[in-house]
Coordinates of C-alpha atoms (C1' of nucleotides) in Angstrom, one line a residue:
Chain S
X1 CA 139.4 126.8 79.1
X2 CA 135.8 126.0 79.2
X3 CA 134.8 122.3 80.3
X4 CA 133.2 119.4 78.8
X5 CA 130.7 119.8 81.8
X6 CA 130.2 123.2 80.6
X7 CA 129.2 122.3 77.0
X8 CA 125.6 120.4 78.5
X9 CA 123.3 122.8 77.5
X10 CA 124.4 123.2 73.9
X11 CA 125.6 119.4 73.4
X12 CA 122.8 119.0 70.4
X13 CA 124.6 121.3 68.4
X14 CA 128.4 120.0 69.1
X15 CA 127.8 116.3 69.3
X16 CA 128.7 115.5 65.4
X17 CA 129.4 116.5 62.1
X18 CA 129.4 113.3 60.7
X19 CA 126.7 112.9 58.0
X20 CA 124.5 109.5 58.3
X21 CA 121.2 108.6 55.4
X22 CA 117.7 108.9 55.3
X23 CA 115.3 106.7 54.7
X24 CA 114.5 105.7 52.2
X25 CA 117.1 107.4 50.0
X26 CA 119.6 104.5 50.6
X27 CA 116.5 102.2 48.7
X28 CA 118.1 102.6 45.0
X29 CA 121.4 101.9 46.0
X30 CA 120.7 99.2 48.2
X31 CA 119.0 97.1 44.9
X32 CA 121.4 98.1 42.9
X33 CA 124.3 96.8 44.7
X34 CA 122.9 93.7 45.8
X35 CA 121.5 92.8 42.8
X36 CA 124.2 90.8 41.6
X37 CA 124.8 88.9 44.6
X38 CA 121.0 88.0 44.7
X39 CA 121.0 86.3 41.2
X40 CA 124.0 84.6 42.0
X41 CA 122.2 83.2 45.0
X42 CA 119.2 82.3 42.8
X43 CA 121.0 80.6 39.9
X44 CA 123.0 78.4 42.7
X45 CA 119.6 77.8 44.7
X46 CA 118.4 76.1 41.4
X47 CA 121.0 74.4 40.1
X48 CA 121.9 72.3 43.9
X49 CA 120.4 69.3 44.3
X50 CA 119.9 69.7 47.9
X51 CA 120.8 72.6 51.1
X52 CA 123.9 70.6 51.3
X53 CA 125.0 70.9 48.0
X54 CA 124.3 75.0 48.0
X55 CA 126.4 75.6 50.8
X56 CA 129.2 73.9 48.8
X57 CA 129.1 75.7 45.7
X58 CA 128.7 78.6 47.4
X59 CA 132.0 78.0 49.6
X60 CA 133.6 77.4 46.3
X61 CA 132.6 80.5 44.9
X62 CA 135.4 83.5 44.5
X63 CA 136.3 85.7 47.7
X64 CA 134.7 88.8 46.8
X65 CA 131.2 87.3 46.8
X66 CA 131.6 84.5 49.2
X67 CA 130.1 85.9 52.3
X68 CA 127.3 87.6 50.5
X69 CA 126.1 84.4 49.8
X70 CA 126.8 83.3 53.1
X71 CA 124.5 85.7 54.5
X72 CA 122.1 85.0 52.1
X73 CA 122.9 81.1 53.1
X74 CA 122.2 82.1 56.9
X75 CA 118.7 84.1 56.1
X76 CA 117.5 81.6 54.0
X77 CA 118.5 78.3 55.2
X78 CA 120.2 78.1 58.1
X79 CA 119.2 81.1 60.6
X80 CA 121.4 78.2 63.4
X81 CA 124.7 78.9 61.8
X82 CA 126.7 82.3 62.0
X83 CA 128.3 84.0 59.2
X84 CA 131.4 84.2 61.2
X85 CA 130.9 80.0 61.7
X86 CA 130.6 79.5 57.7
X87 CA 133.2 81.9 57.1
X88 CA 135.8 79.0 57.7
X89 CA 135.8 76.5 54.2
X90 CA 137.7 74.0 55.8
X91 CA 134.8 73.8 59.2
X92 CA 132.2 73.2 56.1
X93 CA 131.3 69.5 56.4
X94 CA 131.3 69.5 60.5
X95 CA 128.4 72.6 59.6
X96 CA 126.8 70.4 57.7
X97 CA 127.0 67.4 59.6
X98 CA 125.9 69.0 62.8
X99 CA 123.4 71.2 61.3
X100 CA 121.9 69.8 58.1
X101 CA 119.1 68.4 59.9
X102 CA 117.9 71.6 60.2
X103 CA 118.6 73.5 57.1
X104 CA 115.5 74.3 55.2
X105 CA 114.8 72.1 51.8
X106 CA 116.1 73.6 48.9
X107 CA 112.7 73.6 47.2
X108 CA 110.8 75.1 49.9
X109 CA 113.8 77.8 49.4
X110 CA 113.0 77.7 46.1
X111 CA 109.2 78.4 46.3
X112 CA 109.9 81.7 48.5
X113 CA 112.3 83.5 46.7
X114 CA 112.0 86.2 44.8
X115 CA 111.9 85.9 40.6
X116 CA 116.0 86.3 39.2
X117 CA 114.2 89.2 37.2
X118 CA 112.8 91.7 40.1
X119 CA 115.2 90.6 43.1
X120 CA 114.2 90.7 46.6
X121 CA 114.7 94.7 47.5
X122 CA 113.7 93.6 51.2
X123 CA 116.8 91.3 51.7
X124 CA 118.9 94.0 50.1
X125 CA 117.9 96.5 52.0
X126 CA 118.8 94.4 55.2
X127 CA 122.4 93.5 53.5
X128 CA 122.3 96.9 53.2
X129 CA 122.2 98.1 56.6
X130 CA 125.1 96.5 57.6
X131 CA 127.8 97.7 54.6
X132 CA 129.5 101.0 56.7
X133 CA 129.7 99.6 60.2
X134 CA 132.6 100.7 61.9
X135 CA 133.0 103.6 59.2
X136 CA 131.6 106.1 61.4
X137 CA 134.6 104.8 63.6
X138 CA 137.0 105.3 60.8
X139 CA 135.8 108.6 59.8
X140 CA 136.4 110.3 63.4
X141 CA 139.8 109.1 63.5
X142 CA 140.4 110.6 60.1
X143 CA 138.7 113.4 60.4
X144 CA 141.2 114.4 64.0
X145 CA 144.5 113.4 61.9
X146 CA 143.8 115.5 59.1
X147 CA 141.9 118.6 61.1
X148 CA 145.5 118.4 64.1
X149 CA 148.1 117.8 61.1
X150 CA 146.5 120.8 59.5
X151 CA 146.7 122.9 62.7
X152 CA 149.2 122.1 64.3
X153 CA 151.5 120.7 61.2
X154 CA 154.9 122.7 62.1
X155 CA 155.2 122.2 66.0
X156 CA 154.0 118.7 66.6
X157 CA 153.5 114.9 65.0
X158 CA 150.9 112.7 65.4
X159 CA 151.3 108.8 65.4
X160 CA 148.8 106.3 65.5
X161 CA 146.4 104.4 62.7
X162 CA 144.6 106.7 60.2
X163 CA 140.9 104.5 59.7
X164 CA 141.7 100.7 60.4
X165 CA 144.8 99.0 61.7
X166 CA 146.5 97.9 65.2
X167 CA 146.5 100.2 68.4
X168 CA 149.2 101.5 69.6
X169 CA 150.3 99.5 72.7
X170 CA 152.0 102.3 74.7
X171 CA 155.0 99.8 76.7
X172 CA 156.1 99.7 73.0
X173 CA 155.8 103.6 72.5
X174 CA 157.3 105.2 75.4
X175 CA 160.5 104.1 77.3
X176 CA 160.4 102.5 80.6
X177 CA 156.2 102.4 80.5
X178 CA 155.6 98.9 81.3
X179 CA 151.7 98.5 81.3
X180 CA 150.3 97.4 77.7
X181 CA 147.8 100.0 77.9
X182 CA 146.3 100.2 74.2
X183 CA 145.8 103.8 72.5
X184 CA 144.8 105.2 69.4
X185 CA 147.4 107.8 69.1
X186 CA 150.0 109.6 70.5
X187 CA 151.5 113.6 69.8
X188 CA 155.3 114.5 70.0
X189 CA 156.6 117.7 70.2
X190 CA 158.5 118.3 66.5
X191 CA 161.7 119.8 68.2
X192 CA 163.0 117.6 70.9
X193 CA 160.5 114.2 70.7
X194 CA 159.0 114.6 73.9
X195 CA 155.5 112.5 73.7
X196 CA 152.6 115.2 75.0
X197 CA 149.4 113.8 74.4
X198 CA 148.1 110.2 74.5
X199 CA 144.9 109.6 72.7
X200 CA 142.0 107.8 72.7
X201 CA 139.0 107.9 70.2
X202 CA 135.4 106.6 69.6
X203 CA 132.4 107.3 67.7
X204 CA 129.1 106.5 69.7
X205 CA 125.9 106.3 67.2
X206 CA 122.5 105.6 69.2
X207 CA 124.5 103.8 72.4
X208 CA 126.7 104.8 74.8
X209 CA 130.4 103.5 75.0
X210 CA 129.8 101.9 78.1
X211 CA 131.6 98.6 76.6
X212 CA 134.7 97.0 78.1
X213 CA 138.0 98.7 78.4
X214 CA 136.1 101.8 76.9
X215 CA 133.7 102.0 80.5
X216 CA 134.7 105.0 82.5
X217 CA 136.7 103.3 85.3
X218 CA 138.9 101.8 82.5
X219 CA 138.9 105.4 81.4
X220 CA 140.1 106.4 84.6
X221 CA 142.8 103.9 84.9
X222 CA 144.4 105.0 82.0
X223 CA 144.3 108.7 83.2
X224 CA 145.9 107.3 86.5
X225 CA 148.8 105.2 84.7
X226 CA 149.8 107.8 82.4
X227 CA 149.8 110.8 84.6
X228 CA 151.8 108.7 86.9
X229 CA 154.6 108.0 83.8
X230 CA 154.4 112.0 83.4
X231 CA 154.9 112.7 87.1
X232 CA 158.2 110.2 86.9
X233 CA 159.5 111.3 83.4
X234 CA 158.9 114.8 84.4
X235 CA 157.1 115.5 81.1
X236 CA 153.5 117.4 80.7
X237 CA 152.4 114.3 79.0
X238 CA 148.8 114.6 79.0
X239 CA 145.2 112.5 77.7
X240 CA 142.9 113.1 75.2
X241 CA 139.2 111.7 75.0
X242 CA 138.0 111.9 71.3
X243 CA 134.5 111.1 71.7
X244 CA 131.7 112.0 69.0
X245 CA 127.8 111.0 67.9
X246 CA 124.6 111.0 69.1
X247 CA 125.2 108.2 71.7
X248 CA 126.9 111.2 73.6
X249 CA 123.5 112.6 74.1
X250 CA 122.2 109.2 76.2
X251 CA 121.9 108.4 80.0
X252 CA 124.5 109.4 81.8
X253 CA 127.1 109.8 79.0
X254 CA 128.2 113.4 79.6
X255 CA 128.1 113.6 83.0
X256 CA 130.2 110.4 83.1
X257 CA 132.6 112.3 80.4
X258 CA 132.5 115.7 82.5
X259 CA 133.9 113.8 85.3
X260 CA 136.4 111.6 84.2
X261 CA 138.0 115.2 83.0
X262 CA 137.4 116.5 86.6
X263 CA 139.4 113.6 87.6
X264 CA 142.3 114.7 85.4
X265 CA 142.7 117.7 87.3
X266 CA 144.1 119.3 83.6
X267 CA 145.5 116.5 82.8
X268 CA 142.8 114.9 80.9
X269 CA 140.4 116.7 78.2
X270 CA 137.4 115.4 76.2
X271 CA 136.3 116.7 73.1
X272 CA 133.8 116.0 70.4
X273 CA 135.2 117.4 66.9
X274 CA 133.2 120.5 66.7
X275 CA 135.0 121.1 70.3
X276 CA 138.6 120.9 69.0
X277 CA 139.5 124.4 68.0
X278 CA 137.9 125.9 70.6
X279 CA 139.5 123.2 73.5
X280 CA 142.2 121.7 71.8
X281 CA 145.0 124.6 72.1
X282 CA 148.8 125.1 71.8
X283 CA 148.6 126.6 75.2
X284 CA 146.6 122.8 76.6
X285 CA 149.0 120.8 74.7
X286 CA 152.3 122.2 75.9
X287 CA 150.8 122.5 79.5
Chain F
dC1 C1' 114.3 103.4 81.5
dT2 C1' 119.3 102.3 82.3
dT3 C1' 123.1 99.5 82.2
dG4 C1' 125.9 95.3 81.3
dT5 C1' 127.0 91.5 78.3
dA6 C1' 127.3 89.0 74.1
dA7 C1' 127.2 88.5 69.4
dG8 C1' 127.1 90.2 64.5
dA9 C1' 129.3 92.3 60.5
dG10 C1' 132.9 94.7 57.5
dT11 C1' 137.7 95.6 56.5
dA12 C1' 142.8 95.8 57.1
dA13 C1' 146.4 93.1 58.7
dT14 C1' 148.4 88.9 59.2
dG15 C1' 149.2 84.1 58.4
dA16 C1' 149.1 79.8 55.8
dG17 C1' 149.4 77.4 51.7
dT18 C1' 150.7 76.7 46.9
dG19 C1' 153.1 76.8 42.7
dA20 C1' 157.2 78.0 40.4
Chain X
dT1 C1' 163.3 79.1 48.8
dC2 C1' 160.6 82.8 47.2
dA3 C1' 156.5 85.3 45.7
dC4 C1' 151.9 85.5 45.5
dT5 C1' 147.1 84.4 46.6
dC6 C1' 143.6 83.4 49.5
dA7 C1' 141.9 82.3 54.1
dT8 C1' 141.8 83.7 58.9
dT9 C1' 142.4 86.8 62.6
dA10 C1' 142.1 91.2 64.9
dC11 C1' 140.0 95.4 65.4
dT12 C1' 136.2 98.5 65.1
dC13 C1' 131.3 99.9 66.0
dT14 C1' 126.3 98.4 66.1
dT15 C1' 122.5 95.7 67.6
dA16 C1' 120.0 92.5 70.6
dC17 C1' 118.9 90.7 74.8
dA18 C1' 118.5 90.5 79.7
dA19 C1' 118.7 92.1 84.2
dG20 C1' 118.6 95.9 87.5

DNA sequence: CTTGTAAGAGTAATGAGTGA
DNA sequence: TCACTCATTACTCTTACAAG
């Protein structure tokens, strides 16, 4: 089987497959979408009294369009206050309170905006930029169910959250494991129910992973818990390392991923998705 | 330039509240 | 008490900032 280590001289061309835009392609569709949350944000500038009164109407506006307008609120008014603070309704007169004082007037607000007619395609664009974070995220995890189902569809299952939901917390997967180590999925064997593989997955755009529980010597730990469950269930349960993007490509990134498989000893694989049929084998998975 | 930490943002899941 | 709706939380990745 060839190595993740051995992949470093032709990493550009098996980092991704995952498509992401051009600028300034996006442009259009940026206006166009906004649009409608821009003239809302106009027509309620002009009809509050005050900065006050806007942030009301706009908490009492429907769901869907609520923290559209909250950002707008933010860029506009108060850059001091979060989205995630203004999110809460009920928290919206302590905001105000505490923070009033510094929102700008509504008709300085009113005398920078853009004309209800030819909305603001800057502000949009900066919306814009933030609609498909975490996508990327959901894609990969997508992408591995469907590509493994479609492989390996008669001799194994595979459990675990297709784009967003919970982990799986493995001392609720597997009998008798009793550290609440969190994974993203987990493969049986289709004729007896043994669990083979545990896996973990992450997309990496122009960063490394090197965040939190995701740092290699969290990695490591998990390769060292869950070999040591194998070694006392006496099954060839092994781990997976799904990692794909660009942010592969940074620092120390592979080598750190080339040897936290070293440290597996077999037991522990990485792969980007262009690697899985050449890595991710029958013969790996049953070993 | 590299690495660690914190915070921002979207969406699904969950929880709370409300009306029948 | 139940069903339903809406708000909040949990989870994910990206970005910014700061220190090494």
């Amino acid at each position: 089987m060839e190595e993740f280590s051995d992949y470093r001289s032709k990493a550009t061309s098996y980092i991704t497959f995952i498509d992401s835009e051009y600028y300034p392609d996006s442009l259009h569709e940026a206006v166009s979408l906004y649009t409608p949350v821009l003239e809302k944000f106009y027509d309620l500038v002009f009809s509050s009294t005050n900065s006050q009164e806007l942030l009301r109407s706009i908490q009492a506006t429907k769901q869907e369009e609520r923290i559209q307008l909250l950002r707008l609120f933010r860029k506009y008014i108060s850059p001091d206050t979060s989205v995630e603070m203004l999110k809460k309704k009920k928290d919206t007169e302590t905001i105000i309170e505490a923070f009033s004082s510094r929102f700008r007037r509504i008709e300085e607000v009113r005398s920078k905006i853009y004309k209800k007619e030819s909305p603001d395609p800057t502000i949009a664009t900066l919306l814009y930029e933030y609609k498909d974070r975490g996508k990327k995220g959901y894609e990969l995890t997508e992408y591995f169910f469907k590509w493994f189902e479609e492989t390996f569809e008669s001799e194994y299952t595979i459990n675990g959250p297709r784009r967003a939901g919970k982990d799986l917390i493995l001392s609720k997967e597997l009998d008798d494991f009793t550290e609440s180590v969190p994974a993203d999925f987990i493969i049986y064997r289709k004729s007896d129910n043994t669990p083979l593989v545990i896996g973990f997955a992450r997309y990496d755009s122009d960063r490394g992973g090197a965040q939190e529980d995701d740092r290699t010597s969290g990695n490591r730990d998990k390769i060292t818990i869950i070999s040591k469950y194998a070694l006392i269930k006496h099954i060839p349960l092994k781990v997976l390392f799904i990692n794909d993007g660009p942010g592969l490509l940074l620092g120390s990134m592979w080598r750190d991923y080339s040897d936290l498989e070293d440290y597996g000893h077999g037991r522990a694989m990485v792969c980007t998705l262009k690697m899985l049929p050449e890595k991710l084998t029958k013969d790996w998975i049953e070993s």
